[in-house]
Amino acid sequence: MVPSVAERMGTDLDAIELSGVLFDSSADAIVVVDADGTIVMANAACERLLGYPADALRRRPLELLVPERCALHESLRTEYLRNPRPRPMGLGFSLSARHAEGHEIPVDISLSPLEVGGRRFAAAAMRDMRGRAEGPDALRIQATTLRSAANGIVITDRSGTIVWVNPAACAITGYAADELVGSHTRLLKSGEHGPDFYAELWQCVTGGETWSGTIVNRRKDGSLYHEEQTIAPVQDASGNVTHFVAIKADVSARRQAEEELAVAHQELGSRVAEIESLNRRLREQAVRDPLTGLHNRRYFDESAGRDLARARRTGQPVSIVVFDVDHFKVVNDIHGHAAGDLVLKALAEILSAGVRGSDLVCRVGGEEFVALLPDASMAVAVERAEAVRRQFAVTQIDLGDGRVIGATVSAGVALFHADGELPETALRRADAALYQAKRAGRNRVVAAAIQSPT
């Protein structure tokens, strides 16, 4: 349901009332000033901290609360309202506010720019710092903390000249404190970074931003080291950068360990790749005939079962063709085993050239080859076997010594019975057809009779 106008007005009024309660209940004294530096709002905490009731501050100039010694405050305020930006507490500024009785009160101040109805305002929240460590005690505490820090700490002026270092910084760089103080930070430059690197870093910190990164620096003894740094600018009350504080950590050992680990990983990855490649070659060699490059009997036995099971599911025909080189022993006896190898390779090339992507052609032993032809009927298988036989019969095999020989091949074809026949059973039927071709005079293709399995 859409809220009514009255309900929306009630909600807005509640929000305004709640904002007023939060404003007045804040523990910090808060004043809101307009672009002219006139206080337009003040909360109840102003009386507790500054001695002025909220009503007594309205329409009064902000400089009423500024110590008289801060003569430039009005110009700084004008500049801030011209280019306002949030400024939180905790920046370490030594600030004071003037009490109604005239004495100064140590405070920390945050500034928040506001814009209402096109007009610019600024809210200043002042926190009572009385009772906090300050003056010499605070400085001693801070100095002890900095000197005892495990990380190196280097403080420079705005130009980059070192004004203070702690013992950890000396240990990292190899320089004594009196060698570093008064020197420019370029004393540690290694030459590993180009001008653009330092220009980007300098632009960052002089703009009031904190920079973090890794720098390669040079120690006093000339050795290089990797240093993680965080460089924070220090700003005065007007927002101008006056100093830089660099927190340093020597990460050379860690960096070296990471690089060594990366190299070890790379070497390990290379070794693993070599082992995997070797395993692939070994697996391939285990199922490949080294002479012809065709798959061997082991691969045929592993694959035929899958191909025939797939054919059984799909109902597609599968034919098996067994090829055997005629009178192969005579070739070896007359021309030598090298010539016999050339004959086998010639037949393997013809078989490989004539297969489809789904076909499986293997050398299963000696001069015998098997082709498994999925989705091939008996007639198609016989035709393809005949094509191999004819091409091989006219192939001239150069023995390399001026002699050229020829050979023939016989083949037996069987159609796989999808109704539960085992691969070895179909292969035996194809073998039987092959031997029929041999007995019939060789150099021919014989198809096994198509009959239902018993």
Coordinates of C-alpha atoms in Angstrom, one line a residue:
M1 CA 0.0 0.0 0.0
V2 CA 1.3 3.5 -0.9
P3 CA 1.7 5.7 2.2
S4 CA -0.5 8.7 2.4
V5 CA 0.8 12.3 2.4
A6 CA 0.1 12.6 6.1
E7 CA 2.0 9.3 6.7
R8 CA 5.0 10.5 4.6
M9 CA 5.0 13.8 6.5
G10 CA 4.9 12.0 9.8
T11 CA 7.8 9.8 8.7
D12 CA 9.9 12.8 7.6
L13 CA 9.1 14.6 10.8
D14 CA 10.2 11.5 12.8
A15 CA 13.5 11.4 10.8
I16 CA 14.1 15.1 11.4
E17 CA 13.4 14.7 15.2
L18 CA 15.7 11.6 15.4
S19 CA 18.5 13.5 13.6
G20 CA 18.1 16.3 16.1
V21 CA 18.3 13.9 19.0
L22 CA 21.4 12.3 17.6
F23 CA 23.0 15.7 17.0
D24 CA 22.4 16.9 20.6
S25 CA 23.3 13.6 22.2
S26 CA 26.7 13.3 20.6
A27 CA 29.6 13.2 23.0
D28 CA 31.7 15.4 20.7
A29 CA 31.0 19.1 20.4
I30 CA 29.7 19.8 16.9
V31 CA 29.2 23.1 15.1
V32 CA 28.0 23.7 11.6
V33 CA 29.2 26.8 9.8
D34 CA 28.1 28.4 6.5
A35 CA 30.3 29.6 3.7
D36 CA 31.0 32.9 5.6
G37 CA 32.3 31.0 8.6
T38 CA 29.2 31.8 10.7
I39 CA 28.0 29.2 13.1
V40 CA 24.4 28.2 12.2
M41 CA 24.0 25.1 14.5
A42 CA 25.7 23.9 17.7
N43 CA 24.9 20.9 19.9
A44 CA 24.6 20.6 23.7
A45 CA 28.2 19.2 24.0
C46 CA 29.6 22.6 23.1
E47 CA 28.7 23.9 26.5
R48 CA 30.4 21.0 28.3
L49 CA 33.6 21.3 26.2
L50 CA 33.8 25.0 25.3
G51 CA 31.7 26.7 28.0
Y52 CA 29.2 28.2 25.4
P53 CA 25.6 27.2 25.4
A54 CA 24.4 26.2 21.9
D55 CA 22.2 29.3 21.6
A56 CA 25.2 31.5 22.4
L57 CA 27.2 30.2 19.5
R58 CA 24.5 30.6 16.8
R59 CA 25.2 33.5 14.4
R60 CA 28.7 34.0 15.9
P61 CA 31.9 33.6 13.8
L62 CA 33.7 30.3 14.0
E63 CA 36.9 32.2 14.9
L64 CA 35.4 32.7 18.4
L65 CA 36.4 29.1 19.1
V66 CA 39.9 29.4 17.5
P67 CA 42.9 30.3 19.7
E68 CA 44.1 33.9 19.0
R69 CA 47.6 32.6 18.0
C70 CA 46.0 31.0 14.9
A71 CA 45.9 34.2 12.9
L72 CA 45.7 32.4 9.5
H73 CA 42.6 30.4 10.5
E74 CA 40.1 32.5 8.6
S75 CA 42.0 32.3 5.3
L76 CA 42.4 28.5 5.8
R77 CA 38.7 28.2 6.5
T78 CA 37.8 30.1 3.4
E79 CA 40.1 27.9 1.3
Y80 CA 38.6 24.8 2.8
L81 CA 35.0 25.8 2.0
R82 CA 36.1 26.6 -1.5
N83 CA 37.5 23.1 -2.0
P84 CA 35.9 21.0 0.8
R85 CA 36.9 17.4 1.6
P86 CA 36.3 15.1 4.6
R87 CA 39.0 15.0 7.2
P88 CA 38.8 12.3 9.9
M89 CA 40.1 12.5 13.4
G90 CA 43.3 10.6 14.4
L91 CA 45.6 12.3 11.9
G92 CA 48.0 13.3 14.7
F93 CA 47.5 17.0 14.4
S94 CA 48.1 19.1 17.6
L95 CA 44.9 21.1 17.7
S96 CA 43.3 23.4 20.3
A97 CA 40.0 25.1 20.8
R98 CA 39.4 28.3 22.8
H99 CA 37.2 28.0 25.8
A100 CA 34.6 30.7 26.8
E101 CA 36.9 31.6 29.7
G102 CA 39.8 32.2 27.3
H103 CA 42.1 29.2 27.9
E104 CA 42.9 26.6 25.3
I105 CA 41.6 23.0 25.3
P106 CA 43.4 20.2 23.4
V107 CA 41.0 18.7 20.9
D108 CA 40.9 16.5 17.8
I109 CA 38.8 17.7 15.0
S110 CA 37.0 16.1 12.1
L111 CA 35.6 18.1 9.2
S112 CA 32.6 17.1 7.0
P113 CA 31.5 19.1 4.0
L114 CA 27.7 19.5 3.6
E115 CA 25.5 20.9 0.9
V116 CA 21.8 21.8 1.6
G117 CA 19.6 23.5 -0.9
G118 CA 22.5 24.4 -3.0
R119 CA 24.4 26.1 -0.1
R120 CA 27.7 24.9 1.3
F121 CA 28.3 24.2 4.9
A122 CA 30.9 22.4 7.0
A123 CA 30.4 20.4 10.2
A124 CA 33.3 20.4 12.7
A125 CA 33.2 17.7 15.4
M126 CA 35.6 18.5 18.3
R127 CA 36.7 15.7 20.7
D128 CA 38.1 16.5 24.1
M129 CA 41.7 15.3 24.3
R130 CA 42.3 16.4 27.9
G131 CA 43.8 13.6 30.0
R132 CA 45.2 11.9 26.9
A133 CA 49.0 11.3 26.6
E134 CA 50.3 14.5 25.1
G135 CA 53.4 16.8 25.1
P136 CA 56.7 15.2 26.2
D137 CA 55.1 12.1 27.5
A138 CA 53.2 11.4 24.3
L139 CA 56.4 12.1 22.3
R140 CA 58.4 9.7 24.5
I141 CA 55.8 6.9 24.0
Q142 CA 55.7 7.5 20.3
A143 CA 59.5 7.6 19.9
T144 CA 59.9 4.4 21.9
T145 CA 57.3 2.6 19.8
L146 CA 58.9 3.7 16.6
R147 CA 62.4 2.7 17.7
S148 CA 61.2 -0.7 18.9
A149 CA 59.3 -1.5 15.8
A150 CA 60.4 -4.7 14.0
N151 CA 59.8 -3.0 10.6
G152 CA 62.1 -0.3 9.4
I153 CA 60.7 3.2 9.7
V154 CA 62.1 6.1 7.8
I155 CA 60.7 9.7 8.0
T156 CA 61.6 12.2 5.4
D157 CA 60.7 15.8 4.7
R158 CA 58.7 16.8 1.7
S159 CA 61.7 16.8 -0.6
G160 CA 62.6 13.2 0.3
T161 CA 65.5 14.0 2.6
I162 CA 65.7 11.6 5.6
V163 CA 65.1 13.2 9.0
W164 CA 64.7 10.2 11.2
V165 CA 65.3 6.4 11.1
N166 CA 64.8 3.6 13.6
P167 CA 67.3 0.8 14.3
A168 CA 65.4 -1.7 12.1
A169 CA 65.8 0.6 9.1
C170 CA 69.6 0.7 9.7
A171 CA 69.7 -3.1 10.0
I172 CA 67.9 -3.5 6.6
T173 CA 70.0 -1.0 4.7
G174 CA 73.4 -1.5 6.3
Y175 CA 73.8 2.2 6.9
A176 CA 74.2 3.8 10.3
A177 CA 71.6 6.3 11.4
D178 CA 74.0 9.3 11.0
E179 CA 74.7 8.1 7.4
L180 CA 71.0 8.0 6.5
V181 CA 69.8 11.2 8.3
G182 CA 70.4 14.2 6.1
S183 CA 70.7 12.0 2.9
H184 CA 68.1 11.7 0.2
T185 CA 66.3 8.5 -0.2
R186 CA 67.9 8.1 -3.6
L187 CA 70.9 6.9 -1.7
L188 CA 69.1 3.5 -1.7
K189 CA 68.1 3.4 -5.3
S190 CA 69.2 0.2 -7.1
G191 CA 68.6 1.2 -10.7
E192 CA 66.1 -1.6 -11.1
H193 CA 63.2 0.8 -11.5
G194 CA 62.7 3.3 -14.3
P195 CA 61.8 7.0 -13.9
D196 CA 58.1 6.3 -14.5
F197 CA 58.0 4.0 -11.4
Y198 CA 59.3 6.8 -9.1
A199 CA 57.2 9.5 -10.8
E200 CA 54.0 7.5 -10.2
L201 CA 55.0 6.9 -6.6
W202 CA 55.8 10.5 -6.0
Q203 CA 52.6 11.7 -7.6
C204 CA 50.7 9.4 -5.3
V205 CA 52.2 10.5 -2.0
T206 CA 52.5 14.2 -2.8
G207 CA 48.8 14.1 -3.6
G208 CA 48.1 13.0 -0.1
E209 CA 47.5 9.3 -0.9
T210 CA 49.3 6.3 0.8
W211 CA 51.4 4.2 -1.5
S212 CA 52.2 0.5 -1.0
G213 CA 54.3 -1.8 -3.1
T214 CA 57.6 -3.6 -3.4
I215 CA 60.9 -1.8 -4.3
V216 CA 64.2 -3.2 -5.1
N217 CA 66.8 -1.2 -3.1
R218 CA 70.6 -1.4 -2.7
R219 CA 72.3 -1.8 0.7
K220 CA 75.5 -0.1 1.7
D221 CA 77.5 -3.2 0.7
G222 CA 76.0 -3.0 -2.8
S223 CA 73.8 -6.0 -2.6
L224 CA 70.2 -5.7 -3.8
Y225 CA 67.2 -6.5 -1.6
H226 CA 63.4 -6.6 -2.1
E227 CA 61.6 -4.3 0.3
E228 CA 57.9 -4.0 0.9
Q229 CA 57.0 -0.4 1.7
T230 CA 54.0 1.6 2.8
I231 CA 54.6 5.3 2.4
A232 CA 52.1 7.6 4.1
P233 CA 52.1 11.4 3.7
V234 CA 51.9 13.6 6.8
Q235 CA 49.7 16.6 6.5
D236 CA 49.5 19.8 8.5
A237 CA 46.3 21.4 9.8
S238 CA 45.7 23.0 6.4
G239 CA 46.1 19.7 4.5
N240 CA 49.6 20.4 3.1
V241 CA 52.0 17.5 2.9
T242 CA 55.0 18.2 5.2
H243 CA 56.6 14.8 5.7
F244 CA 56.5 11.2 4.6
V245 CA 56.6 8.1 6.8
A246 CA 57.8 4.9 5.2
I247 CA 57.3 1.5 6.8
K248 CA 59.8 -1.0 5.4
A249 CA 60.1 -4.8 5.5
D250 CA 62.9 -6.8 3.9
V251 CA 61.2 -9.6 2.0
S252 CA 64.3 -10.8 0.1
A253 CA 64.4 -14.2 1.7
R254 CA 60.7 -14.7 1.2
R255 CA 61.0 -13.5 -2.4
Q256 CA 63.9 -15.8 -3.1
A257 CA 62.0 -18.7 -1.5
E258 CA 59.0 -17.9 -3.7
E259 CA 61.2 -17.7 -6.8
E260 CA 62.9 -21.0 -6.0
L261 CA 59.4 -22.6 -5.3
A262 CA 58.2 -21.3 -8.7
V263 CA 61.2 -22.7 -10.4
A264 CA 60.7 -26.0 -8.6
H265 CA 57.1 -26.0 -9.6
Q266 CA 58.0 -25.3 -13.2
E267 CA 60.6 -28.1 -13.2
L268 CA 58.1 -30.4 -11.6
G269 CA 55.5 -29.5 -14.2
S270 CA 58.0 -30.2 -17.0
R271 CA 58.9 -33.5 -15.4
V272 CA 55.2 -34.4 -15.1
A273 CA 54.6 -33.5 -18.7
E274 CA 57.6 -35.6 -19.8
I275 CA 56.3 -38.5 -17.7
E276 CA 52.8 -38.1 -19.1
S277 CA 54.2 -38.0 -22.7
L278 CA 56.3 -41.0 -22.0
N279 CA 53.3 -42.8 -20.6
R280 CA 51.2 -41.9 -23.6
R281 CA 54.0 -43.2 -25.9
L282 CA 54.3 -46.4 -23.9
R283 CA 50.5 -46.9 -23.9
E284 CA 50.5 -46.2 -27.7
Q285 CA 53.4 -48.6 -28.2
A286 CA 51.6 -51.2 -26.2
V287 CA 48.7 -51.2 -28.6
R288 CA 50.6 -50.4 -31.8
D289 CA 52.5 -52.6 -34.2
P290 CA 56.0 -51.1 -34.5
L291 CA 56.5 -52.2 -38.1
T292 CA 53.2 -51.0 -39.8
G293 CA 52.0 -48.4 -37.3
L294 CA 48.6 -50.1 -37.2
H295 CA 47.0 -51.2 -33.9
N296 CA 47.9 -54.6 -32.7
R297 CA 45.9 -57.7 -31.6
R298 CA 45.7 -56.4 -28.0
Y299 CA 44.0 -53.2 -29.2
F300 CA 41.7 -55.2 -31.4
D301 CA 40.6 -57.5 -28.6
E302 CA 39.9 -54.4 -26.3
S303 CA 38.1 -52.4 -28.9
A304 CA 36.1 -55.0 -30.9
G305 CA 33.9 -55.9 -27.9
R306 CA 32.9 -52.2 -27.5
D307 CA 32.2 -51.7 -31.2
L308 CA 30.1 -54.9 -31.4
A309 CA 28.2 -54.1 -28.2
R310 CA 27.4 -50.7 -29.7
A311 CA 26.2 -52.4 -32.9
R312 CA 24.1 -54.7 -30.9
R313 CA 22.3 -51.7 -29.2
T314 CA 21.8 -49.8 -32.4
G315 CA 21.0 -52.7 -34.7
Q316 CA 23.6 -51.6 -37.3
P317 CA 25.5 -54.3 -39.2
V318 CA 29.1 -54.9 -38.5
S319 CA 31.5 -56.8 -40.8
I320 CA 34.8 -58.4 -40.0
V321 CA 37.5 -58.9 -42.8
V322 CA 40.6 -61.0 -42.3
F323 CA 43.5 -60.4 -44.8
D324 CA 46.5 -62.7 -45.2
V325 CA 49.4 -62.2 -47.6
D326 CA 49.7 -65.1 -50.0
H327 CA 52.9 -67.2 -49.9
F328 CA 54.5 -64.8 -47.4
K329 CA 57.0 -67.4 -46.3
V330 CA 58.2 -67.8 -49.8
V331 CA 58.8 -64.0 -50.0
N332 CA 60.9 -64.1 -46.9
D333 CA 62.8 -67.2 -48.0
I334 CA 63.6 -65.8 -51.5
H335 CA 64.0 -62.1 -50.9
G336 CA 64.8 -61.9 -47.1
H337 CA 62.9 -60.7 -44.1
A338 CA 63.5 -57.0 -45.0
A339 CA 61.6 -57.6 -48.2
G340 CA 58.8 -59.3 -46.2
D341 CA 58.6 -56.2 -44.0
L342 CA 58.3 -54.0 -47.0
V343 CA 55.4 -56.2 -48.3
L344 CA 53.6 -55.9 -44.9
K345 CA 54.1 -52.1 -44.8
A346 CA 52.7 -51.8 -48.4
L347 CA 49.5 -53.7 -47.5
A348 CA 49.2 -51.7 -44.2
E349 CA 49.3 -48.4 -46.2
I350 CA 46.6 -49.6 -48.6
L351 CA 44.4 -50.7 -45.7
S352 CA 45.0 -47.4 -43.8
A353 CA 44.2 -45.3 -46.9
G354 CA 40.9 -47.1 -47.4
V355 CA 39.4 -46.9 -43.9
R356 CA 36.7 -44.6 -42.5
G357 CA 37.0 -42.9 -39.2
S358 CA 34.8 -45.5 -37.6
D359 CA 36.8 -48.5 -39.0
L360 CA 39.3 -50.4 -37.0
V361 CA 42.3 -51.9 -38.9
C362 CA 44.9 -54.0 -37.0
R363 CA 47.8 -56.3 -37.7
V364 CA 47.0 -59.2 -35.5
G365 CA 50.1 -61.3 -36.2
G366 CA 52.6 -62.2 -38.8
E367 CA 51.1 -61.5 -42.2
E368 CA 47.5 -61.4 -41.0
F369 CA 45.4 -58.2 -40.7
V370 CA 41.9 -57.7 -39.5
A371 CA 39.5 -54.9 -40.4
L372 CA 36.3 -54.2 -38.3
L373 CA 33.8 -52.3 -40.4
P374 CA 30.9 -50.8 -38.4
D375 CA 27.7 -50.0 -40.4
A376 CA 28.9 -52.2 -43.3
S377 CA 26.8 -55.0 -44.7
M378 CA 28.3 -58.2 -46.1
A379 CA 28.1 -56.8 -49.6
V380 CA 29.8 -53.6 -48.7
A381 CA 32.5 -55.4 -46.8
V382 CA 33.2 -57.8 -49.7
E383 CA 33.4 -54.9 -52.1
R384 CA 35.9 -53.0 -49.9
A385 CA 37.9 -56.2 -49.4
E386 CA 38.0 -56.7 -53.2
A387 CA 39.2 -53.1 -53.7
V388 CA 42.1 -53.8 -51.3
R389 CA 42.9 -57.1 -53.0
R390 CA 42.9 -55.6 -56.5
Q391 CA 45.1 -52.6 -55.5
F392 CA 47.6 -54.8 -53.6
A393 CA 47.9 -57.2 -56.5
V394 CA 49.1 -54.4 -58.9
T395 CA 51.4 -52.7 -56.3
Q396 CA 55.1 -52.9 -57.2
I397 CA 57.2 -53.0 -54.1
D398 CA 60.7 -51.6 -54.5
L399 CA 63.2 -53.5 -52.4
G400 CA 65.8 -50.7 -52.8
D401 CA 68.4 -52.7 -54.5
G402 CA 67.1 -52.6 -58.0
R403 CA 64.6 -55.4 -57.4
V404 CA 60.9 -54.9 -57.6
I405 CA 58.5 -57.6 -56.4
G406 CA 54.7 -58.0 -56.1
A407 CA 52.4 -60.0 -53.9
T408 CA 48.8 -60.9 -53.5
V409 CA 46.4 -61.1 -50.5
S410 CA 43.5 -63.3 -49.7
A411 CA 40.5 -62.2 -47.5
G412 CA 37.7 -63.7 -45.6
V413 CA 34.5 -61.8 -44.7
A414 CA 32.0 -62.5 -42.0
L415 CA 28.9 -60.5 -40.8
F416 CA 28.6 -60.2 -37.1
H417 CA 25.4 -61.6 -35.6
A418 CA 23.9 -59.0 -33.3
D419 CA 22.0 -61.7 -31.4
G420 CA 24.6 -62.4 -28.7
E421 CA 27.5 -63.5 -30.9
L422 CA 30.9 -63.0 -29.3
P423 CA 33.6 -61.1 -31.2
E424 CA 35.9 -64.2 -31.2
T425 CA 33.1 -66.3 -32.8
A426 CA 32.7 -63.8 -35.7
L427 CA 36.4 -63.6 -36.1
R428 CA 36.6 -67.4 -36.3
R429 CA 34.0 -67.4 -39.1
A430 CA 36.0 -64.8 -41.0
D431 CA 39.1 -66.9 -40.5
A432 CA 37.3 -69.9 -41.9
A433 CA 36.3 -67.9 -45.0
L434 CA 39.9 -66.8 -45.4
Y435 CA 41.1 -70.4 -45.4
Q436 CA 38.5 -71.2 -48.1
A437 CA 40.0 -68.4 -50.2
K438 CA 43.5 -69.9 -49.7
R439 CA 42.3 -73.4 -50.6
A440 CA 40.5 -72.0 -53.7
G441 CA 43.8 -70.7 -55.1
R442 CA 44.5 -67.5 -53.1
N443 CA 44.3 -63.9 -54.3
R444 CA 40.5 -63.8 -53.7
V445 CA 37.8 -62.8 -51.3
V446 CA 35.4 -65.3 -49.7
A447 CA 32.4 -64.4 -47.7
A448 CA 31.2 -66.6 -44.9
A449 CA 27.8 -68.0 -45.2
I450 CA 25.1 -65.8 -43.5
Q451 CA 23.3 -68.0 -41.0
S452 CA 21.6 -67.6 -37.7
P453 CA 23.7 -68.2 -34.6
T454 CA 23.0 -71.6 -32.9

